[in-house]
Short mmCIF file of C-alpha atoms in Angstrom, two decimals:
data_model
loop_
_atom_site.label_atom_id
_atom_site.label_comp_id
_atom_site.label_asym_id
_atom_site.label_seq_id
_atom_site.Cartn_x
_atom_site.Cartn_y
_atom_site.Cartn_z
CA MET A 20 13.86 30.73 -33.33
CA SER A 21 10.28 29.58 -33.03
CA LYS A 22 9.73 27.63 -29.82
CA THR A 23 7.51 25.14 -31.62
CA ALA A 24 10.38 24.38 -34.00
CA ALA A 25 12.95 23.69 -31.29
CA LYS A 26 14.78 20.40 -31.68
CA LEU A 27 17.01 18.31 -29.47
CA ILE A 28 20.08 19.66 -31.27
CA ASP A 29 19.02 23.20 -30.37
CA VAL A 30 18.79 22.29 -26.68
CA ALA A 31 22.20 20.63 -26.87
CA ARG A 32 23.76 23.72 -28.49
CA LEU A 33 22.25 26.11 -25.92
CA ALA A 34 23.21 23.89 -22.97
CA GLY A 35 26.72 23.32 -24.34
CA VAL A 36 26.47 19.53 -24.38
CA CYS A 37 26.10 16.79 -26.98
CA ASN A 38 22.79 15.39 -28.23
CA ALA A 39 23.26 12.13 -26.32
CA THR A 40 23.70 14.03 -23.05
CA VAL A 41 20.45 15.92 -23.67
CA SER A 42 18.65 12.61 -24.23
CA ARG A 43 20.08 11.12 -21.06
CA ALA A 44 19.35 14.24 -19.03
CA LEU A 45 15.73 14.54 -20.12
CA ALA A 46 15.31 10.82 -19.42
CA ARG A 47 16.69 11.46 -15.89
CA GLU A 48 19.42 8.87 -16.29
CA PRO A 49 21.42 8.65 -13.03
CA THR A 50 24.72 9.04 -14.92
CA VAL A 51 23.93 12.71 -15.64
CA SER A 52 25.22 15.15 -13.01
CA ALA A 53 22.85 17.51 -11.23
CA ALA A 54 24.57 20.54 -12.77
CA THR A 55 24.25 19.18 -16.30
CA LEU A 56 20.62 18.19 -15.72
CA GLU A 57 19.81 21.70 -14.51
CA ARG A 58 21.54 23.26 -17.54
CA VAL A 59 19.73 21.00 -20.02
CA GLU A 60 16.33 21.51 -18.39
CA ALA A 61 16.85 25.29 -18.37
CA ALA A 62 17.71 25.23 -22.08
CA ALA A 63 14.68 23.05 -22.86
CA ARG A 64 12.38 25.42 -20.95
CA GLN A 65 13.85 28.47 -22.68
CA LEU A 66 13.34 26.92 -26.11
CA GLY A 67 10.00 25.35 -25.31
CA TYR A 68 11.36 21.95 -26.28
CA VAL A 69 9.22 18.91 -25.47
CA PRO A 70 10.69 15.49 -26.31
CA HIS A 71 8.53 13.19 -28.41
CA GLY A 72 7.50 10.53 -25.91
CA ALA A 73 6.87 7.71 -28.37
CA ALA A 74 10.12 8.30 -30.21
CA SER A 75 12.10 8.49 -26.98
CA ALA A 76 10.51 5.28 -25.72
CA LEU A 77 11.33 3.53 -28.97
CA ARG A 78 14.97 4.60 -28.85
CA ALA A 79 15.40 3.67 -25.19
CA GLN A 80 13.07 0.64 -25.33
CA ARG A 81 11.39 2.15 -22.29
CA THR A 82 8.25 4.21 -21.74
CA ARG A 83 9.39 5.56 -18.37
CA THR A 84 6.11 4.48 -16.81
CA VAL A 85 5.43 2.21 -13.86
CA GLY A 86 2.08 0.55 -13.21
CA ALA A 87 0.59 -0.01 -9.76
CA ILE A 88 -2.26 -2.48 -9.33
CA LEU A 89 -4.36 -1.83 -6.22
CA PRO A 90 -7.09 -4.09 -4.82
CA THR A 91 -9.48 -1.13 -5.05
CA LEU A 92 -9.51 2.56 -5.87
CA ASP A 93 -12.59 3.03 -3.67
CA ASN A 94 -10.66 3.16 -0.40
CA MET A 95 -8.59 6.03 1.04
CA LEU A 96 -6.33 3.47 2.73
CA TYR A 97 -3.92 3.29 -0.21
CA ALA A 98 -3.84 7.03 -0.93
CA LYS A 99 -0.82 8.05 1.17
CA ALA A 100 1.44 5.19 0.07
CA THR A 101 0.41 5.67 -3.57
CA HIS A 102 1.05 9.41 -3.35
CA ALA A 103 4.55 8.77 -1.96
CA LEU A 104 5.14 6.19 -4.70
CA GLN A 105 4.10 8.68 -7.36
CA LYS A 106 6.29 11.47 -5.97
CA ALA A 107 9.35 9.22 -5.80
CA LEU A 108 8.78 7.89 -9.32
CA ASP A 109 8.31 11.42 -10.63
CA ALA A 110 11.62 12.44 -9.07
CA GLY A 111 13.19 9.57 -10.99
CA GLY A 112 11.60 10.69 -14.26
CA TYR A 113 8.81 8.09 -14.31
CA LEU A 114 5.03 8.37 -14.62
CA LEU A 115 2.71 6.23 -12.48
CA LEU A 116 -0.28 4.45 -14.02
CA LEU A 117 -2.94 3.14 -11.63
CA ALA A 118 -5.28 0.18 -12.03
CA CYS A 119 -7.29 -2.05 -9.70
CA HIS A 120 -8.48 -5.66 -9.64
CA ASP A 121 -11.36 -5.43 -7.10
CA PHE A 122 -9.89 -8.16 -4.86
CA ASP A 123 -10.04 -10.63 -7.76
CA LEU A 124 -6.63 -12.24 -8.29
CA ARG A 125 -7.64 -13.68 -11.65
CA ASN A 126 -8.69 -10.22 -12.79
CA GLU A 127 -5.31 -8.95 -11.59
CA ILE A 128 -3.64 -11.04 -14.33
CA LYS A 129 -5.77 -9.36 -16.99
CA VAL A 130 -5.03 -5.91 -15.55
CA ALA A 131 -1.29 -6.64 -15.44
CA ARG A 132 -1.33 -7.86 -19.04
CA SER A 133 -3.08 -4.65 -20.09
CA LEU A 134 -0.45 -2.51 -18.36
CA ILE A 135 2.34 -4.52 -19.98
CA GLU A 136 0.72 -4.11 -23.40
CA ARG A 137 0.82 -0.37 -22.79
CA GLY A 138 4.55 -0.63 -22.25
CA VAL A 139 5.06 -0.11 -18.50
CA ASP A 140 8.67 -0.65 -17.45
CA GLY A 141 7.75 -2.12 -14.06
CA ILE A 142 4.80 -2.99 -11.83
CA VAL A 143 4.05 -2.44 -8.13
CA LEU A 144 1.71 -4.98 -6.51
CA ILE A 145 -0.16 -5.00 -3.19
CA GLY A 146 0.29 -7.97 -0.86
CA ALA A 147 2.15 -11.25 -1.15
CA GLU A 148 -0.71 -13.42 -2.43
CA HIS A 149 -1.06 -13.47 -6.22
CA ASP A 150 -2.01 -16.05 -8.81
CA GLY A 151 1.00 -18.05 -9.97
CA GLU A 152 0.10 -17.18 -13.54
CA LEU A 153 0.76 -13.51 -12.76
CA PHE A 154 4.29 -14.18 -11.58
CA LYS A 155 4.91 -16.37 -14.62
CA LEU A 156 3.70 -13.59 -16.91
CA LEU A 157 6.01 -11.04 -15.28
CA GLU A 158 9.00 -13.37 -15.31
CA ASP A 159 8.46 -14.60 -18.88
CA LEU A 160 8.32 -11.01 -20.14
CA ALA A 161 11.12 -9.85 -17.81
CA VAL A 162 8.96 -7.11 -16.28
CA PRO A 163 10.46 -5.88 -12.97
CA TYR A 164 8.01 -5.81 -10.05
CA VAL A 165 7.87 -5.35 -6.30
CA LEU A 166 5.34 -6.50 -3.70
CA THR A 167 4.17 -4.03 -1.04
CA TRP A 168 2.20 -4.04 2.24
CA ALA A 169 3.48 -7.54 3.07
CA LEU A 170 6.59 -9.69 3.16
CA ASP A 171 7.02 -12.62 0.81
CA PRO A 172 7.31 -15.75 2.99
CA SER A 173 8.91 -17.74 0.15
CA GLY A 174 11.74 -15.24 -0.34
CA HIS A 175 11.30 -15.53 -4.12
CA HIS A 176 9.82 -12.08 -4.80
CA PRO A 177 11.19 -8.59 -4.09
CA CYS A 178 9.07 -6.89 -1.46
CA VAL A 179 8.64 -3.81 0.72
CA GLY A 180 6.34 -4.32 3.68
CA PHE A 181 5.87 -5.54 7.23
CA ASP A 182 4.79 -8.61 9.19
CA ASN A 183 0.99 -8.35 9.35
CA ARG A 184 0.70 -11.42 11.56
CA SER A 185 3.03 -10.22 14.30
CA ALA A 186 1.52 -6.73 14.22
CA ALA A 187 -1.94 -8.19 14.84
CA MET A 188 -0.53 -10.32 17.66
CA ARG A 189 0.70 -7.14 19.36
CA VAL A 190 -2.82 -5.72 19.27
CA ALA A 191 -4.37 -8.86 20.77
CA ASN A 192 -1.70 -9.19 23.47
CA TYR A 193 -2.13 -5.56 24.48
CA LEU A 194 -5.88 -6.07 24.94
CA VAL A 195 -5.33 -9.24 26.96
CA ASP A 196 -2.76 -7.44 29.09
CA ILE A 197 -5.31 -4.80 30.11
CA GLY A 198 -7.83 -7.44 31.07
CA HIS A 199 -9.95 -8.44 28.07
CA ARG A 200 -11.06 -12.05 27.63
CA ASP A 201 -14.12 -11.78 25.37
CA PHE A 202 -13.06 -10.95 21.81
CA ALA A 203 -14.55 -10.49 18.37
CA MET A 204 -12.95 -9.47 15.09
CA ILE A 205 -13.96 -7.72 11.89
CA PRO A 206 -11.01 -8.71 9.69
CA GLY A 207 -12.18 -7.38 6.33
CA VAL A 208 -12.43 -9.79 3.41
CA VAL A 209 -10.07 -12.74 3.81
CA ALA A 210 -10.41 -14.46 0.41
CA GLY A 211 -7.60 -13.41 -1.91
CA ASN A 212 -6.23 -11.04 0.74
CA ASP A 213 -3.14 -12.25 2.57
CA ARG A 214 -3.01 -9.09 4.73
CA ALA A 215 -6.47 -9.70 6.18
CA ARG A 216 -5.81 -13.42 6.53
CA ASP A 217 -2.50 -12.87 8.34
CA ARG A 218 -4.01 -10.33 10.70
CA LEU A 219 -6.81 -12.73 11.59
CA ALA A 220 -4.31 -15.56 12.07
CA GLY A 221 -2.14 -13.34 14.27
CA VAL A 222 -5.06 -12.50 16.55
CA ARG A 223 -6.10 -16.15 16.81
CA GLU A 224 -2.52 -17.23 17.56
CA ALA A 225 -1.97 -14.59 20.24
CA LEU A 226 -5.26 -15.34 21.97
CA ALA A 227 -4.75 -19.10 21.83
CA ALA A 228 -1.33 -18.68 23.47
CA ARG A 229 -3.09 -16.91 26.34
CA GLY A 230 -5.79 -19.60 26.62
CA ILE A 231 -8.51 -17.53 24.93
CA GLU A 232 -10.70 -18.74 22.07
CA LEU A 233 -11.90 -16.58 19.19
CA PRO A 234 -15.13 -18.38 18.19
CA ALA A 235 -16.04 -18.56 14.51
CA GLN A 236 -19.31 -16.73 15.18
CA SER A 237 -17.33 -13.84 16.64
CA VAL A 238 -15.53 -13.21 13.35
CA ILE A 239 -17.54 -11.24 10.80
CA GLU A 240 -15.96 -10.50 7.43
CA ALA A 241 -16.91 -7.22 5.80
CA PRO A 242 -15.91 -5.09 2.79
CA TYR A 243 -13.66 -2.13 3.59
CA THR A 244 -16.24 0.59 4.07
CA VAL A 245 -17.53 2.47 7.10
CA ALA A 246 -21.06 1.22 6.40
CA ALA A 247 -19.84 -2.39 6.31
CA GLY A 248 -17.98 -1.85 9.59
CA ARG A 249 -21.17 -0.57 11.16
CA ALA A 250 -23.17 -3.54 9.87
CA ALA A 251 -20.59 -6.02 11.17
CA MET A 252 -20.55 -4.38 14.61
CA ARG A 253 -24.35 -4.42 14.61
CA GLY A 254 -24.18 -8.19 14.15
CA LEU A 255 -21.70 -8.57 17.00
CA LEU A 256 -23.80 -6.43 19.33
CA ALA A 257 -26.88 -8.55 18.57
CA ALA A 258 -25.13 -11.76 19.68
CA SER A 259 -26.20 -13.39 22.94
CA SER A 260 -22.69 -12.89 24.35
CA ARG A 261 -21.34 -9.44 23.66
CA PRO A 262 -17.53 -9.03 23.33
CA THR A 263 -15.63 -6.50 25.43
CA ALA A 264 -13.02 -5.95 22.69
CA VAL A 265 -13.41 -5.84 18.90
CA ILE A 266 -10.28 -5.96 16.73
CA CYS A 267 -10.78 -4.55 13.24
CA GLY A 268 -8.69 -5.35 10.17
CA ASN A 269 -8.26 -1.69 9.26
CA ASP A 270 -9.18 1.80 10.43
CA VAL A 271 -12.13 2.19 8.06
CA LEU A 272 -13.86 -0.83 9.57
CA ALA A 273 -12.96 0.34 13.08
CA MET A 274 -14.50 3.75 12.44
CA GLY A 275 -17.69 2.06 11.35
CA ALA A 276 -17.63 -0.11 14.47
CA VAL A 277 -17.22 2.91 16.76
CA LEU A 278 -20.01 4.80 14.98
CA GLU A 279 -22.38 1.85 15.40
CA CYS A 280 -21.61 1.67 19.11
CA GLN A 281 -22.31 5.38 19.43
CA ALA A 282 -25.58 4.99 17.50
CA GLN A 283 -26.65 2.33 20.02
CA SER A 284 -25.47 4.39 23.03
CA ILE A 285 -22.77 1.85 23.86
CA ALA A 286 -19.75 3.53 25.41
CA VAL A 287 -16.38 3.18 23.71
CA PRO A 288 -14.18 2.25 25.49
CA GLY A 289 -16.26 2.00 28.68
CA GLU A 290 -18.33 -0.96 27.47
CA ILE A 291 -16.44 -2.07 24.35
CA SER A 292 -12.86 -1.42 23.24
CA VAL A 293 -12.22 -1.10 19.50
CA THR A 294 -8.93 -1.19 17.60
CA GLY A 295 -8.02 -0.49 13.99
CA PHE A 296 -5.01 -1.03 11.76
CA ASP A 297 -2.99 1.32 9.49
CA ASP A 298 -3.23 4.64 11.42
CA MET A 299 -4.92 6.66 8.72
CA GLU A 300 -5.05 10.41 9.33
CA ALA A 301 -8.68 10.20 10.44
CA ALA A 302 -7.77 7.73 13.21
CA SER A 303 -6.25 10.43 15.39
CA ILE A 304 -9.14 12.90 14.97
CA LEU A 305 -11.97 10.42 15.48
CA VAL A 306 -13.82 10.97 18.77
CA PRO A 307 -12.74 8.98 20.67
CA ALA A 308 -9.34 8.76 18.93
CA LEU A 309 -8.65 5.29 17.58
CA THR A 310 -6.14 2.82 18.99
CA THR A 311 -4.46 1.33 15.94
CA VAL A 312 -1.28 0.01 14.33
CA HIS A 313 0.80 2.69 12.65
CA VAL A 314 1.98 1.68 9.17
CA PRO A 315 4.64 3.98 7.63
CA MET A 316 2.77 4.39 4.35
CA GLY A 317 4.89 7.20 2.98
CA GLU A 318 8.09 5.31 3.67
CA MET A 319 6.62 2.22 2.03
CA GLY A 320 5.67 4.11 -1.14
CA ARG A 321 9.11 5.71 -1.42
CA ALA A 322 10.93 2.43 -0.78
CA ALA A 323 8.78 0.63 -3.37
CA ALA A 324 9.64 3.28 -5.96
CA GLN A 325 13.35 3.01 -5.21
CA GLN A 326 13.27 -0.77 -5.44
CA VAL A 327 11.30 -1.05 -8.69
CA LEU A 328 13.46 1.66 -10.31
CA ALA A 329 16.59 -0.21 -9.25
CA HIS A 330 15.28 -3.37 -10.90
CA ILE A 331 14.35 -1.45 -14.05
CA ARG A 332 17.81 0.11 -14.24
CA GLY A 333 19.57 -3.13 -13.40
CA THR A 334 21.22 -1.73 -10.29
CA ALA A 335 21.58 -3.44 -6.92
CA ALA A 336 18.46 -3.57 -4.77
CA ALA A 337 17.66 -5.30 -1.50
CA PRO A 338 15.31 -8.23 -2.18
CA LEU A 339 13.37 -7.51 1.01
CA THR A 340 12.74 -4.26 2.86
CA GLU A 341 10.99 -4.79 6.20
CA LEU A 342 9.38 -1.74 7.75
CA ALA A 343 8.70 -1.26 11.45
CA VAL A 344 5.10 -0.83 12.61
CA ASP A 345 3.98 0.47 16.00
CA LEU A 346 0.94 0.00 18.21
CA ILE A 347 -0.54 3.46 18.88
CA VAL A 348 -2.72 3.40 22.00
CA ARG A 349 -5.38 6.11 21.98
CA ASP A 350 -8.86 6.51 23.45
CA THR A 351 -10.93 3.61 22.05
CA THR A 352 -9.35 1.02 24.36
CA ALA A 353 -9.50 0.53 28.12
CA PRO A 354 -9.81 -2.38 30.58
CA PRO A 355 -13.23 -4.05 30.36
CA GLY A 356 -15.85 -1.98 32.18
CA GLY A 357 -13.31 0.54 33.38
CA SER A 358 -11.31 3.63 32.52
CA ARG A 359 -8.05 3.62 30.58
CA PRO A 360 -5.01 2.31 32.50
#
């Protein structure tokens, strides 16, 4: 038999199952046993059978694709979580489509509509802050979705994430505990970004509880690039009153801040302590190694895949999955003017 002429019925005959079972197996339906799936896939490989995607989607009323809308594709921050998301979706028989909205929540609606028009079965979103029109679109069209990187304070939307505010409070309290009183922050871009806003609010709240002010002039927003982190730190270093601790909204900004200090021969942490957020791989190999908040990105990506697939399949799923984050103390922090405790 010519491999190019192989049909579904041929796969079914070789695997010793019915046509419907072949369809379910190749669609990775959870009702198909592992042994049957292996037998069907082996038969399909032997015959060179490739199911017609459009026809299968039409029959099942699914395309077996999931869309993920990121704030930006120009940032390695989302790479690990997105990779884990893709791997978990692939294991479930789904393809991941990526798009970005460039931190523009109105543009996110247009991007979501485009993904829906292309037939995605579900959508993964970043953060808890989105335009109400986006949620209405998803609900009106019954498109399953899940929020990631944050927890939904309203409890109305399924989410996989962590408490950004409390995590930032831990960073600020740690720095106060080792003696710092003069603070500055490079939070990232706050507009349309609940993660950055919550981290800034957490730092302010923790410091205020300890009787310490974070002046407005000591907060410099910056895009999420190393160059922007350097520029923001340059502005803080030029101020008449230099901080002894700078809290950054993510590791990319913190790396830029450390590099600027080094360029100006300012010792980190001897003269200024710097912290990041996310614990990217580069954080541990930076010299000095970066004190930061560890976010379980792989776990978040896998959990998001499991949750959106459960919603697509109509099976039970927890409405909220809260992940634990940890403060990782490394070499960029020490008491003001002294060595590490």
